[in-house]
Amino acid sequence: MANMLQSVSTATDLPSDSSVQESMEISESQFTSSDINALPSGVTIADLQLTIEKLYAELKQTQAELK
């Protein structure tokens, strides 16, 4: 069981926060107007970024609990 948790932990090693932020900035700059128009009404890029940040924080917490 411990081996399984260790393999899950190593399989989910995360990039540094700075590289994630950089990746998000690069991705954000690649949106075109057609991409934005494809979002459901009421959903903004800021909403999506906030959701991603919350999920990333939750993933880091889960990873820490598995260690």
PDB file of C-alpha atoms in Angstrom:
ATOM      1  CA  MET A   1       0.000   0.000   0.000  1.00  0.00           C
ATOM      2  CA  ALA A   2       2.802   2.434   0.869  1.00  0.00           C
ATOM      3  CA  ASN A   3       4.446   1.686  -2.479  1.00  0.00           C
ATOM      4  CA  MET A   4       1.220   2.530  -4.264  1.00  0.00           C
ATOM      5  CA  LEU A   5       0.989   5.861  -2.455  1.00  0.00           C
ATOM      6  CA  GLN A   6       4.625   6.624  -3.218  1.00  0.00           C
ATOM      7  CA  SER A   7       4.122   5.904  -6.910  1.00  0.00           C
ATOM      8  CA  VAL A   8       1.020   8.100  -6.950  1.00  0.00           C
ATOM      9  CA  SER A   9       2.979  10.836  -5.210  1.00  0.00           C
ATOM     10  CA  THR A  10       5.825  10.713  -7.712  1.00  0.00           C
ATOM     11  CA  ALA A  11       3.434  10.432 -10.623  1.00  0.00           C
ATOM     12  CA  THR A  12       1.792  13.679  -9.559  1.00  0.00           C
ATOM     13  CA  ASP A  13       4.919  15.752  -8.940  1.00  0.00           C
ATOM     14  CA  LEU A  14       3.961  19.279  -9.811  1.00  0.00           C
ATOM     15  CA  PRO A  15       5.858  22.049 -11.537  1.00  0.00           C
ATOM     16  CA  SER A  16       6.927  25.048  -9.499  1.00  0.00           C
ATOM     17  CA  ASP A  17       4.359  27.759  -8.882  1.00  0.00           C
ATOM     18  CA  SER A  18       6.328  30.188 -11.048  1.00  0.00           C
ATOM     19  CA  SER A  19       6.304  27.864 -14.048  1.00  0.00           C
ATOM     20  CA  VAL A  20       2.553  27.315 -13.634  1.00  0.00           C
ATOM     21  CA  GLN A  21       1.974  31.070 -13.490  1.00  0.00           C
ATOM     22  CA  GLU A  22       4.174  31.554 -16.562  1.00  0.00           C
ATOM     23  CA  SER A  23       2.292  28.817 -18.397  1.00  0.00           C
ATOM     24  CA  MET A  24      -1.034  30.424 -17.523  1.00  0.00           C
ATOM     25  CA  GLU A  25       0.204  33.801 -18.782  1.00  0.00           C
ATOM     26  CA  ILE A  26       1.390  32.257 -22.043  1.00  0.00           C
ATOM     27  CA  SER A  27      -1.897  30.407 -22.469  1.00  0.00           C
ATOM     28  CA  GLU A  28      -3.895  33.535 -21.711  1.00  0.00           C
ATOM     29  CA  SER A  29      -2.055  35.476 -24.405  1.00  0.00           C
ATOM     30  CA  GLN A  30      -2.893  32.783 -26.970  1.00  0.00           C
ATOM     31  CA  PHE A  31      -6.667  33.285 -26.738  1.00  0.00           C
ATOM     32  CA  THR A  32      -8.319  34.625 -29.858  1.00  0.00           C
ATOM     33  CA  SER A  33     -11.627  36.440 -30.007  1.00  0.00           C
ATOM     34  CA  SER A  34     -13.249  33.248 -31.329  1.00  0.00           C
ATOM     35  CA  ASP A  35     -11.972  31.347 -28.262  1.00  0.00           C
ATOM     36  CA  ILE A  36     -13.508  33.925 -25.962  1.00  0.00           C
ATOM     37  CA  ASN A  37     -16.773  33.892 -27.909  1.00  0.00           C
ATOM     38  CA  ALA A  38     -16.899  30.106 -27.477  1.00  0.00           C
ATOM     39  CA  LEU A  39     -17.155  30.440 -23.672  1.00  0.00           C
ATOM     40  CA  PRO A  40     -20.637  30.079 -22.185  1.00  0.00           C
ATOM     41  CA  SER A  41     -22.184  33.438 -21.370  1.00  0.00           C
ATOM     42  CA  GLY A  42     -21.229  34.720 -17.936  1.00  0.00           C
ATOM     43  CA  VAL A  43     -17.935  32.784 -17.819  1.00  0.00           C
ATOM     44  CA  THR A  44     -14.828  34.934 -17.996  1.00  0.00           C
ATOM     45  CA  ILE A  45     -11.183  34.049 -18.384  1.00  0.00           C
ATOM     46  CA  ALA A  46     -10.672  35.377 -14.854  1.00  0.00           C
ATOM     47  CA  ASP A  47     -13.310  32.883 -13.615  1.00  0.00           C
ATOM     48  CA  LEU A  48     -11.523  30.052 -15.381  1.00  0.00           C
ATOM     49  CA  GLN A  49      -8.125  31.133 -14.031  1.00  0.00           C
ATOM     50  CA  LEU A  50      -9.511  31.317 -10.472  1.00  0.00           C
ATOM     51  CA  THR A  51     -10.979  27.825 -10.842  1.00  0.00           C
ATOM     52  CA  ILE A  52      -7.660  26.478 -12.124  1.00  0.00           C
ATOM     53  CA  GLU A  53      -5.791  28.094  -9.220  1.00  0.00           C
ATOM     54  CA  LYS A  54      -8.227  26.586  -6.690  1.00  0.00           C
ATOM     55  CA  LEU A  55      -7.921  23.133  -8.264  1.00  0.00           C
ATOM     56  CA  TYR A  56      -4.124  23.432  -8.329  1.00  0.00           C
ATOM     57  CA  ALA A  57      -4.071  24.343  -4.620  1.00  0.00           C
ATOM     58  CA  GLU A  58      -6.355  21.403  -3.851  1.00  0.00           C
ATOM     59  CA  LEU A  59      -4.099  19.075  -5.853  1.00  0.00           C
ATOM     60  CA  LYS A  60      -1.010  20.299  -3.967  1.00  0.00           C
ATOM     61  CA  GLN A  61      -2.789  19.725  -0.640  1.00  0.00           C
ATOM     62  CA  THR A  62      -3.842  16.220  -1.667  1.00  0.00           C
ATOM     63  CA  GLN A  63      -0.299  15.445  -2.808  1.00  0.00           C
ATOM     64  CA  ALA A  64       1.079  16.633   0.541  1.00  0.00           C
ATOM     65  CA  GLU A  65      -1.402  14.409   2.385  1.00  0.00           C
ATOM     66  CA  LEU A  66      -0.281  11.397   0.345  1.00  0.00           C
ATOM     67  CA  LYS A  67       3.395  11.889   1.237  1.00  0.00           C
TER      68      LYS A  67
END
